[in-house]
Each structure stands twice: as structure tokens, then as C-alpha cells.
Coordinates of C-alpha atoms in Angstrom, one line a residue:
X1 CA -29.1 -78.6 -131.5
X2 CA -27.7 -79.6 -134.9
X3 CA -30.2 -77.3 -136.6
X4 CA -28.5 -74.3 -135.0
X5 CA -25.0 -75.1 -136.2
X6 CA -25.4 -72.5 -139.0
X7 CA -26.3 -69.7 -136.6
X8 CA -23.5 -67.4 -135.5
X9 CA -22.4 -67.6 -131.8
X10 CA -23.2 -65.0 -129.2
X11 CA -25.4 -62.8 -131.5
X12 CA -28.7 -62.9 -129.8
X13 CA -29.7 -61.3 -126.6
X14 CA -29.1 -64.4 -124.5
X15 CA -25.4 -64.4 -125.2
X16 CA -24.4 -68.0 -126.3
X17 CA -26.0 -70.5 -128.6
X18 CA -27.3 -72.7 -125.8
X19 CA -29.6 -69.8 -124.8
X20 CA -31.6 -70.5 -127.9
X21 CA -33.2 -73.2 -125.9
X22 CA -33.9 -72.4 -122.2
X23 CA -32.8 -75.0 -119.6
X24 CA -35.0 -77.1 -117.4
X25 CA -38.7 -76.9 -117.6
X26 CA -38.8 -73.7 -119.6
X27 CA -41.3 -73.0 -122.4
X28 CA -39.1 -74.5 -125.1
X29 CA -38.7 -77.9 -123.3
X30 CA -42.1 -78.5 -121.8
X31 CA -44.2 -81.0 -123.8
X32 CA -47.4 -78.9 -123.3
X33 CA -47.5 -75.4 -124.8
X34 CA -47.4 -72.9 -122.0
X35 CA -49.1 -69.5 -121.9
X36 CA -46.3 -67.7 -123.7
X37 CA -45.1 -70.3 -126.1
X38 CA -45.2 -70.0 -129.9
X39 CA -47.9 -72.3 -131.3
X40 CA -49.9 -72.9 -134.4
X41 CA -53.4 -71.7 -134.3
X42 CA -56.3 -74.0 -135.5
X43 CA -57.5 -71.4 -138.0
X44 CA -60.8 -73.2 -138.6
X45 CA -61.7 -73.3 -134.9
X46 CA -60.3 -69.8 -134.5
X47 CA -62.6 -68.5 -137.1
X48 CA -65.6 -70.2 -135.6
X49 CA -65.0 -69.3 -131.9
X50 CA -63.4 -65.8 -132.1
X51 CA -65.5 -62.8 -133.4
X52 CA -64.4 -61.2 -136.6
X53 CA -63.6 -57.9 -135.0
X54 CA -61.3 -59.6 -132.6
X55 CA -59.5 -61.6 -135.3
X56 CA -59.0 -58.5 -137.3
X57 CA -57.7 -56.6 -134.2
X58 CA -55.3 -59.4 -133.2
X59 CA -53.9 -59.9 -136.8
X60 CA -50.2 -59.1 -137.1
X61 CA -50.8 -56.7 -139.9
X62 CA -53.4 -54.8 -137.9
X63 CA -51.0 -54.5 -135.0
X64 CA -48.3 -53.3 -137.3
X65 CA -50.7 -50.7 -138.7
X66 CA -51.5 -49.6 -135.1
X67 CA -47.8 -49.2 -134.4
X68 CA -47.6 -47.2 -137.7
X69 CA -50.3 -44.9 -136.4
X70 CA -48.1 -44.2 -133.4
X71 CA -45.2 -43.5 -135.8
X72 CA -47.5 -41.2 -137.8
X73 CA -48.7 -39.2 -134.9
X74 CA -45.5 -39.1 -132.8
X75 CA -42.1 -39.3 -134.3
X76 CA -43.4 -38.2 -137.8
X77 CA -44.5 -34.9 -136.4
X78 CA -41.2 -34.4 -134.8
X79 CA -39.5 -35.2 -138.1
X80 CA -41.8 -32.7 -139.8
X81 CA -40.7 -29.9 -137.5
X82 CA -37.1 -31.0 -138.0
X83 CA -37.8 -30.8 -141.8
X84 CA -38.2 -27.1 -141.4
X85 CA -34.5 -26.8 -140.6
X86 CA -33.4 -25.9 -137.1
X87 CA -36.9 -26.7 -135.8
X88 CA -38.4 -23.9 -137.8
X89 CA -36.7 -21.2 -135.6
X90 CA -34.9 -18.1 -136.9
X91 CA -31.6 -19.7 -136.0
X92 CA -30.9 -23.4 -135.4
X93 CA -28.9 -23.0 -132.2
X94 CA -31.8 -23.0 -129.7
X95 CA -33.5 -26.0 -131.4
X96 CA -30.2 -27.9 -131.5
X97 CA -29.6 -27.5 -127.7
X98 CA -33.2 -28.6 -126.8
X99 CA -33.1 -31.5 -129.2
X100 CA -29.7 -32.7 -127.9
X101 CA -31.1 -32.8 -124.4
X102 CA -34.3 -34.6 -125.7
X103 CA -32.3 -37.3 -127.4
X104 CA -30.0 -37.8 -124.4
X105 CA -33.1 -38.5 -122.3
X106 CA -34.5 -40.7 -125.0
X107 CA -31.3 -42.8 -124.9
X108 CA -31.9 -43.5 -121.2
X109 CA -35.6 -44.4 -121.8
X110 CA -34.6 -46.8 -124.7
X111 CA -32.0 -48.5 -122.6
X112 CA -34.7 -49.2 -120.0
X113 CA -37.2 -50.2 -122.7
X114 CA -37.1 -53.9 -121.8
X115 CA -38.1 -53.5 -118.1
X116 CA -40.6 -50.8 -119.0
X117 CA -42.4 -52.9 -121.6
X118 CA -42.1 -56.0 -119.4
X119 CA -43.7 -54.2 -116.5
X120 CA -46.3 -52.1 -118.3
X121 CA -46.9 -54.1 -121.4
X122 CA -46.6 -52.8 -124.9
X123 CA -50.0 -51.0 -124.8
X124 CA -49.2 -48.9 -121.8
X125 CA -45.6 -48.3 -122.7
X126 CA -46.8 -46.9 -126.0
X127 CA -49.5 -44.9 -124.3
X128 CA -47.1 -43.3 -121.8
X129 CA -43.7 -43.2 -123.4
X130 CA -42.8 -42.3 -126.9
X131 CA -40.4 -44.6 -129.0
X132 CA -40.4 -47.5 -126.5
X133 CA -42.5 -49.9 -128.6
X134 CA -40.5 -51.8 -131.2
X135 CA -41.3 -54.5 -133.7
X136 CA -44.2 -56.4 -132.3
X137 CA -45.1 -58.8 -135.1
X138 CA -43.2 -60.6 -137.8
X139 CA -44.8 -62.4 -140.7
X140 CA -42.5 -64.9 -142.3
X141 CA -41.4 -63.4 -145.6
X142 CA -42.9 -60.0 -144.9
X143 CA -40.6 -58.5 -142.2
X144 CA -38.9 -56.1 -144.7
X145 CA -42.3 -54.8 -146.0
X146 CA -43.7 -54.5 -142.4
X147 CA -40.7 -52.4 -141.5
X148 CA -41.2 -50.4 -144.7
X149 CA -44.8 -49.8 -143.6
X150 CA -43.7 -48.4 -140.3
X151 CA -41.1 -46.2 -142.1
X152 CA -43.6 -45.1 -144.7
X153 CA -46.1 -44.2 -141.9
X154 CA -43.5 -41.9 -140.4
X155 CA -43.0 -40.3 -143.8
X156 CA -46.7 -40.0 -144.5
X157 CA -46.9 -38.1 -141.2
X158 CA -44.1 -35.8 -142.5
X159 CA -46.1 -35.2 -145.7
X160 CA -49.1 -34.1 -143.6
X161 CA -46.8 -32.0 -141.5
X162 CA -45.3 -30.6 -144.7
X163 CA -48.7 -29.5 -146.0
X164 CA -49.3 -27.7 -142.8
X165 CA -45.8 -26.1 -142.9
X166 CA -46.2 -24.9 -146.5
X167 CA -49.8 -23.6 -146.0
X168 CA -48.6 -21.5 -143.1
X169 CA -45.3 -20.4 -144.5
X170 CA -45.5 -19.9 -148.3
X171 CA -45.1 -16.2 -148.6
X172 CA -41.9 -15.0 -150.4
X173 CA -39.6 -12.8 -148.4
X174 CA -40.6 -14.0 -145.0
X175 CA -37.7 -13.8 -142.5
X176 CA -37.0 -15.4 -139.1
X177 CA -38.8 -18.6 -138.0
X178 CA -42.0 -20.2 -139.2
X179 CA -45.4 -18.9 -138.1
X180 CA -46.0 -19.8 -134.4
X181 CA -49.5 -21.3 -135.0
X182 CA -47.7 -24.0 -137.2
X183 CA -46.9 -25.8 -134.0
X184 CA -50.5 -26.0 -132.7
X185 CA -51.5 -28.3 -135.6
X186 CA -48.6 -30.6 -134.7
X187 CA -49.7 -30.8 -131.1
X188 CA -53.2 -31.7 -132.1
X189 CA -52.0 -34.6 -134.3
X190 CA -49.6 -35.9 -131.7
X191 CA -52.4 -36.1 -129.1
X192 CA -54.3 -38.4 -131.4
X193 CA -51.8 -41.2 -130.9
X194 CA -53.1 -42.0 -127.4
X195 CA -56.4 -43.7 -128.2
X196 CA -54.8 -45.9 -130.8
X197 CA -52.2 -47.1 -128.3
X198 CA -55.0 -48.8 -126.3
X199 CA -55.8 -51.0 -129.2
X200 CA -52.4 -52.7 -129.1
X201 CA -52.8 -56.4 -128.2
X202 CA -50.5 -58.4 -125.9
X203 CA -47.8 -60.1 -127.9
X204 CA -49.0 -63.6 -127.0
X205 CA -52.4 -62.8 -128.6
X206 CA -51.2 -61.6 -132.0
X207 CA -51.8 -64.1 -134.8
X208 CA -49.8 -64.1 -138.0
X209 CA -51.2 -64.7 -141.5
X210 CA -49.8 -68.2 -141.5
X211 CA -51.7 -69.1 -138.3
X212 CA -48.9 -68.9 -135.9
X213 CA -48.4 -66.8 -132.8
X214 CA -45.3 -64.8 -131.8
X215 CA -42.7 -66.6 -129.8
X216 CA -42.8 -64.9 -126.4
X217 CA -40.8 -66.2 -123.5
X218 CA -42.0 -66.3 -119.9
X219 CA -42.1 -63.0 -118.1
X220 CA -39.2 -62.3 -115.8
X221 CA -38.5 -59.9 -112.9
X222 CA -37.0 -56.5 -113.2
X223 CA -33.7 -57.6 -111.8
X224 CA -33.5 -60.3 -114.4
X225 CA -34.4 -57.8 -117.1
X226 CA -31.5 -55.6 -116.1
X227 CA -29.2 -58.6 -116.2
X228 CA -30.5 -59.4 -119.7
X229 CA -29.9 -55.8 -120.8
X230 CA -26.3 -56.1 -119.6
X231 CA -25.9 -59.3 -121.6
X232 CA -27.6 -57.7 -124.6
X233 CA -25.3 -54.6 -124.6
X234 CA -22.2 -56.9 -124.5
X235 CA -23.5 -59.3 -127.1
X236 CA -21.7 -59.7 -130.5
X237 CA -24.8 -58.5 -132.3
X238 CA -24.9 -55.1 -130.5
X239 CA -21.2 -54.6 -130.3
X240 CA -20.7 -55.1 -134.0
X241 CA -23.7 -52.9 -134.9
X242 CA -22.9 -50.2 -132.3
X243 CA -21.1 -47.8 -134.6
X244 CA -23.7 -48.3 -137.3
X245 CA -26.4 -47.4 -134.8
X246 CA -24.4 -44.3 -133.6
X247 CA -24.0 -43.2 -137.2
X248 CA -27.4 -44.0 -138.6
X249 CA -29.1 -40.9 -137.3
X250 CA -26.0 -38.8 -136.8
X251 CA -26.6 -37.1 -140.2
X252 CA -30.0 -35.6 -139.0
X253 CA -28.8 -32.4 -137.3
X254 CA -26.0 -31.5 -139.7
X255 CA -28.4 -31.6 -142.7
X256 CA -31.1 -29.9 -140.6
X257 CA -28.7 -27.1 -139.7
X258 CA -27.6 -26.9 -143.3
X259 CA -31.3 -26.4 -144.3
X260 CA -31.9 -23.8 -141.6
X261 CA -28.7 -21.9 -142.4
X262 CA -28.9 -21.6 -146.2
X263 CA -32.6 -21.7 -147.2
X264 CA -35.5 -19.2 -146.9
X265 CA -38.5 -19.9 -144.6
X266 CA -40.7 -21.0 -147.4
X267 CA -38.0 -23.2 -149.0
X268 CA -37.7 -24.9 -145.7
X269 CA -41.4 -25.4 -145.5
X270 CA -41.4 -26.8 -149.0
X271 CA -38.6 -29.2 -148.1
X272 CA -40.7 -30.7 -145.2
X273 CA -43.4 -31.5 -147.8
X274 CA -41.4 -33.0 -150.7
X275 CA -38.6 -34.7 -148.7
X276 CA -40.6 -37.8 -147.6
X277 CA -41.8 -38.7 -151.1
X278 CA -38.8 -40.5 -152.3
X279 CA -38.2 -42.1 -148.9
X280 CA -41.6 -43.9 -149.3
X281 CA -40.4 -45.5 -152.6
X282 CA -37.0 -46.2 -151.3
X283 CA -38.1 -48.0 -148.1
X284 CA -40.5 -50.2 -149.9
X285 CA -37.9 -50.9 -152.5
X286 CA -35.5 -52.0 -149.8
X287 CA -38.2 -54.0 -148.2
X288 CA -38.7 -56.0 -151.4
X289 CA -35.0 -56.7 -151.6
X290 CA -34.9 -57.9 -148.0
X291 CA -37.9 -60.2 -148.6
X292 CA -36.8 -61.8 -151.8
X293 CA -38.0 -65.4 -151.8
X294 CA -35.3 -67.1 -153.9
X295 CA -32.3 -65.6 -152.2
X296 CA -30.8 -66.7 -148.9
X297 CA -31.2 -64.5 -145.9
X298 CA -27.5 -63.9 -145.6
X299 CA -27.3 -62.9 -149.3
X300 CA -30.2 -60.5 -148.9
X301 CA -28.4 -59.0 -145.9
X302 CA -25.2 -58.5 -147.9
X303 CA -27.1 -56.9 -150.9
X304 CA -29.0 -54.7 -148.5
X305 CA -25.8 -53.5 -146.8
X306 CA -24.0 -52.7 -150.1
X307 CA -27.1 -50.9 -151.4
X308 CA -27.5 -48.7 -148.3
X309 CA -23.7 -47.8 -148.1
X310 CA -23.4 -46.9 -151.8
X311 CA -26.5 -44.6 -151.7
X312 CA -25.2 -42.8 -148.5
X313 CA -21.8 -42.3 -150.0
X314 CA -23.2 -40.6 -153.1
X315 CA -25.2 -38.2 -150.9
X316 CA -22.3 -37.5 -148.6
X317 CA -19.9 -36.7 -151.4
X318 CA -22.4 -34.3 -153.0
X319 CA -23.1 -32.6 -149.7
X320 CA -19.4 -32.0 -149.0
X321 CA -18.9 -30.5 -152.5
X322 CA -21.9 -28.1 -151.9
X323 CA -20.6 -27.1 -148.4
X324 CA -17.1 -26.4 -149.8
X325 CA -18.7 -24.1 -152.3
X326 CA -20.7 -22.3 -149.6
X327 CA -17.7 -21.9 -147.4
X328 CA -16.0 -20.1 -150.3
X329 CA -19.0 -17.9 -151.1
X330 CA -22.1 -17.9 -148.9
X331 CA -25.3 -18.1 -150.9
X332 CA -27.3 -16.3 -148.3
X333 CA -30.9 -17.6 -148.0
X334 CA -31.7 -19.7 -151.1
X335 CA -35.3 -19.4 -152.2
X336 CA -37.1 -22.0 -154.4
X337 CA -37.3 -19.7 -157.4
X338 CA -33.5 -19.3 -157.6
X339 CA -31.3 -21.3 -160.0
X340 CA -29.1 -22.6 -157.2
X341 CA -32.0 -24.2 -155.4
X342 CA -32.1 -27.6 -157.0
X343 CA -28.4 -28.2 -156.8
X344 CA -28.2 -27.1 -153.1
X345 CA -31.4 -28.7 -152.0
X346 CA -31.1 -32.2 -153.6
X347 CA -28.5 -33.5 -151.2
X348 CA -30.8 -32.7 -148.3
X349 CA -33.7 -34.3 -150.2
X350 CA -31.9 -37.6 -150.8
X351 CA -30.4 -37.9 -147.3
X352 CA -34.0 -38.0 -146.1
X353 CA -34.2 -41.3 -147.9
X354 CA -30.8 -42.8 -147.4
X355 CA -31.0 -42.1 -143.6
X356 CA -34.2 -44.0 -143.0
X357 CA -33.0 -46.8 -145.3
X358 CA -30.0 -47.3 -143.0
X359 CA -32.3 -47.6 -140.0
X360 CA -34.9 -49.8 -141.7
X361 CA -32.1 -52.1 -142.8
X362 CA -30.6 -52.4 -139.4
X363 CA -33.9 -53.3 -137.7
X364 CA -34.5 -56.0 -140.3
X365 CA -31.0 -57.3 -139.6
X366 CA -31.7 -57.3 -135.8
X367 CA -34.8 -59.4 -136.3
X368 CA -32.9 -61.9 -138.3
X369 CA -31.0 -62.9 -135.1
X370 CA -34.0 -62.8 -132.7
X371 CA -34.8 -65.9 -130.6
X372 CA -38.1 -64.5 -129.4
X373 CA -40.1 -61.2 -129.2
X374 CA -38.4 -60.1 -126.0
X375 CA -35.0 -60.7 -127.4
X376 CA -35.9 -58.7 -130.5
X377 CA -37.3 -55.9 -128.3
X378 CA -34.1 -55.8 -126.2
X379 CA -31.9 -55.7 -129.3
X380 CA -34.1 -53.0 -130.9
X381 CA -34.1 -51.0 -127.7
X382 CA -30.3 -51.2 -127.5
X383 CA -29.9 -50.1 -131.1
X384 CA -32.4 -47.2 -130.6
X385 CA -30.5 -46.2 -127.4
X386 CA -27.2 -46.0 -129.4
X387 CA -29.1 -44.1 -132.2
X388 CA -30.3 -41.6 -129.7
X389 CA -26.8 -41.1 -128.3
X390 CA -25.5 -40.4 -131.8
X391 CA -28.3 -37.9 -132.3
X392 CA -27.6 -36.2 -129.0
X393 CA -23.9 -35.9 -129.9
X394 CA -24.7 -34.6 -133.4
X395 CA -27.1 -31.9 -132.2
X396 CA -24.7 -31.0 -129.4
X397 CA -21.9 -30.6 -131.9
X398 CA -24.0 -28.4 -134.2
X399 CA -24.9 -26.0 -131.4
X400 CA -21.7 -24.3 -132.4
X401 CA -23.2 -23.0 -135.6
X402 CA -20.2 -20.7 -136.3
X403 CA -18.2 -23.9 -136.9
X404 CA -18.3 -24.9 -140.6
X405 CA -20.9 -27.5 -141.4
X406 CA -18.2 -29.2 -143.4
X407 CA -17.0 -30.7 -140.2
X408 CA -20.3 -32.3 -139.5
X409 CA -20.5 -33.7 -143.0
X410 CA -16.9 -35.1 -142.8
X411 CA -17.5 -36.6 -139.3
X412 CA -20.7 -38.3 -140.6
X413 CA -18.7 -39.7 -143.6
X414 CA -16.0 -40.9 -141.3
X415 CA -18.5 -42.7 -139.0
X416 CA -19.9 -44.5 -141.9
X417 CA -16.4 -45.7 -142.9
X418 CA -15.7 -46.9 -139.4
X419 CA -19.1 -48.6 -139.1
X420 CA -18.8 -50.6 -142.4
X421 CA -16.2 -53.1 -141.4
X422 CA -17.9 -54.5 -138.2
X423 CA -21.2 -54.4 -140.0
X424 CA -19.7 -56.5 -142.8
X425 CA -18.5 -59.0 -140.2
X426 CA -22.0 -59.2 -138.7
X427 CA -23.8 -59.5 -142.0
X428 CA -21.5 -62.4 -143.1
X429 CA -22.7 -64.3 -140.0
X430 CA -26.4 -63.9 -140.6
X431 CA -28.1 -67.2 -139.9
X432 CA -29.8 -69.0 -142.8
X433 CA -32.9 -69.3 -140.7
X434 CA -34.2 -67.0 -138.0
X435 CA -33.5 -68.7 -134.6
X436 CA -37.1 -68.0 -133.4
X437 CA -38.5 -69.8 -136.4
X438 CA -36.2 -72.7 -136.0
X439 CA -37.2 -73.0 -132.3
X440 CA -40.8 -72.9 -133.2
X441 CA -40.3 -75.7 -135.8
X442 CA -38.5 -77.9 -133.3
X443 CA -41.1 -77.2 -130.7
X444 CA -43.9 -78.2 -133.0
X445 CA -42.1 -81.4 -133.8
X446 CA -41.9 -82.2 -130.1
X447 CA -45.6 -81.4 -129.6
X448 CA -46.5 -83.6 -132.6
X449 CA -44.4 -86.5 -131.4
X450 CA -45.9 -86.3 -127.9
X451 CA -49.4 -86.2 -129.3
X452 CA -48.6 -89.2 -131.5
X453 CA -47.3 -91.2 -128.6
X454 CA -50.3 -90.4 -126.4
X455 CA -52.6 -91.3 -129.3
X456 CA -50.9 -94.6 -129.8
X457 CA -51.1 -95.4 -126.1
X458 CA -54.8 -94.6 -126.1
X459 CA -55.3 -96.9 -129.1

């Protein structure tokens, strides 16, 4: 266990450091690789015995792309509608109430994500329930870029949605909400996610670029899953990241209500098209920072945290200044051909990048503590649950649209300030090596030693 001395205590889903290696005859102690153990694949034999189509389908990048399709067809379309401000309705209140209820239900589903995926498998969980599937695959040195791919897919979906929005709602002087048939196109795209969900492979069949499989622990019963959820929610990792999770999506409704309150229909349609552009660049930029080869994992985590916080602070200060001006003199409905438009719109534009950067960074950080795929899934589900709670509270708060939006901006600012200290503590305990990778290396040494002993006996 000396190799785990650098890892922080009680940060993974199991609770304490000894849980990194299961007791007894579990998959980490058995000299013969069990069904769900991480193992190196003989790539030569794999190439000869497995058809090309199957090798391509089971590759970690392919699986991540399939997950990205789910993001494109599902959450991205929801984001595109949100990009209209107030769900594209004449007033944001009805949309805010419905969305608050939706995220409250989503929080419950995410909390139960572990048992659902364990019972149904990732494929059927994705086919039946939106947002249950979390990071399935992790190539060494590419996690940041894989997460960026997922985020970018969501934003590419928003771009497509933005084109639809603008095509249907580009006439000057239009009042009220967006054209009703705008939503039909979104429903068609969302329905396309289902067939791609059936192409998701079981975790134990996914093969990484370096010829290794994903570390997957043995399946457990539903009662045990609930016990693990309880331990996960009380773990140091989740406790320290809870405020960050609650804050990370809290901005969404305040800025959406801001857009719906102060901008014309066609300006709101244009925003849903242009907002994702910079997010794509930003997320890949953060991905490269988090995957830097010559910098330790802890240092990358620290650089990522500071980068995300500084960018968010800049946007929040700008937004508060603009809202203070609007409180003093309402601008009415700002159109894109007015001189006020760039100054008023840019805070919304940039928060559509800084927000996803906050979430992308946190999921990368969670994976840095993972002991196996299930632990990573439970941690991700816990984080998404807390995100959804934050979203539900945010949308609920903004149902009172007569209240100044300045309150929402200041609350979001305050939540970031509160979240920073515990996140800094967590980041400063990031292990130098991912526990799952260390386990896999030790396990491989055991297998190699056992094979050498057996070979010497045979000789």
C-alpha cells in the first residue's frame, strides 16, 4: 500500500484508503483476472480474432463519441431552448416554474444513478433516462480532451438548435414568444438519440488506445448500491465539492431570465446560435491545460481551478454592472441593431463558456480520484444531483420575475466565493496518480509475478 501514500484519505467513493483494494478474494487480490478486472489486451491477438467493426465500436473514443451523440440530441436541445431566454416564451415565469420542477426530478434520478446503471446497464439507462450516463471511458492523458469532446457535442447541438431558432424567428419587431413550430424540430432531433444509445458497449468490453480495459469492480446488489451512495455522499470528495456543484449551474436561469427580459425575440434567437461558439474553443483549451504532459496532476488541477474562477469573476462583475444600469433605466427590448446590444449581450455570451468550463473542470477533477468506473459513476452522479438541486433552486428563485435580477447575480457571485475555499482544499489533495491506474499497475505486477512463478515451476 506504500504506492497509495500520496493519495488523500477518504476522497473516493469507498470512503477510506483501504477501500482502494477490496478485501478477501475480490477482483484486486485474485491472481487470475476475473470478468470485471482491469487487464491489458493482447492487441495483436485482439486484431486477429476480433472483427474490425467490433474493435472500432468497442474503442474508448467511439464510446465517448456515442455518449457525445446523446449529449448532442438530448441536453443540447434543452440548452438551445434555454438559449432563447425563458424557454422562448413571451415571459420567463412559466418556463422557470416548469424547469425548476424538471431539475428537482432530475436530482432524484441522478442520486439513484448508480443503482439504475448497475441494474439496467449503461446502454439501457441511456436509452430510458436522460442524463444518467456519465464518463464511461478514460484514456490515459486524454481525459480532459474527452470531456471537452462531450461538452463540445452539447454546444454543437446548441449551434444546430440556434440555426433552427434564427431561421424561424429572424423578423424584426416580432413580439411575444418564438414561433411554435420551432419546438417541433427540437423534438425530432431529440428522438434520434435512442438508436445510438443501443450501440453503447458494456464497460468491461471497452478497450482504450493503449490496449487496456476500464477498471470495473464486481456487480453488487441494489441494497449494497444504496449503501455505497450513502458513503459517496458523505465522502470528503463530495462534501468538499458540494458547494461548487450547487453553484456550477446556478447561473443558468438568472442569465436566461436576463436574456428573456431585456432582449427582442430575434436577438434571443441569435444568442442561441452564437453563444456556443466560444464555449467550444474554451472547453478544448481547458482540456489541453488539464492534459499537459510535463506538469503534475495536482499542479494541473490548481491551474485549472484558478483559470475557471478568474474567468467567472470577470463575467459576474460585468453582469452586475449591466444589471445595475438596467435597474436605473430599463432598456426595454434590446434588438441586435441597437448600439447597446454588444455591451448588454456579451456578459450572457461569455457566461455560456465560463459555466461549462466550471462543470468540465469538476468532472475531470472527480475522475482524478476514481478507483474504478463504478466509483467514478457514483461520484459523477452525486455531483450531477447537486448541480440539479442548484438549478432547481435557481429557476425557483427566478419565478419571481418582479424581483430584481441583481439579486440572482449577487447570489451566484456569493456562491462562487463560498465554494472556492473547500475546492482549494480538495484540489491541494489531488493524488499524483489516479488510484484506478495505480491499482491496475499493481494488479499487473501480481499477474506477471504469478505467471513467472508458474513458468519457472513448469520449467
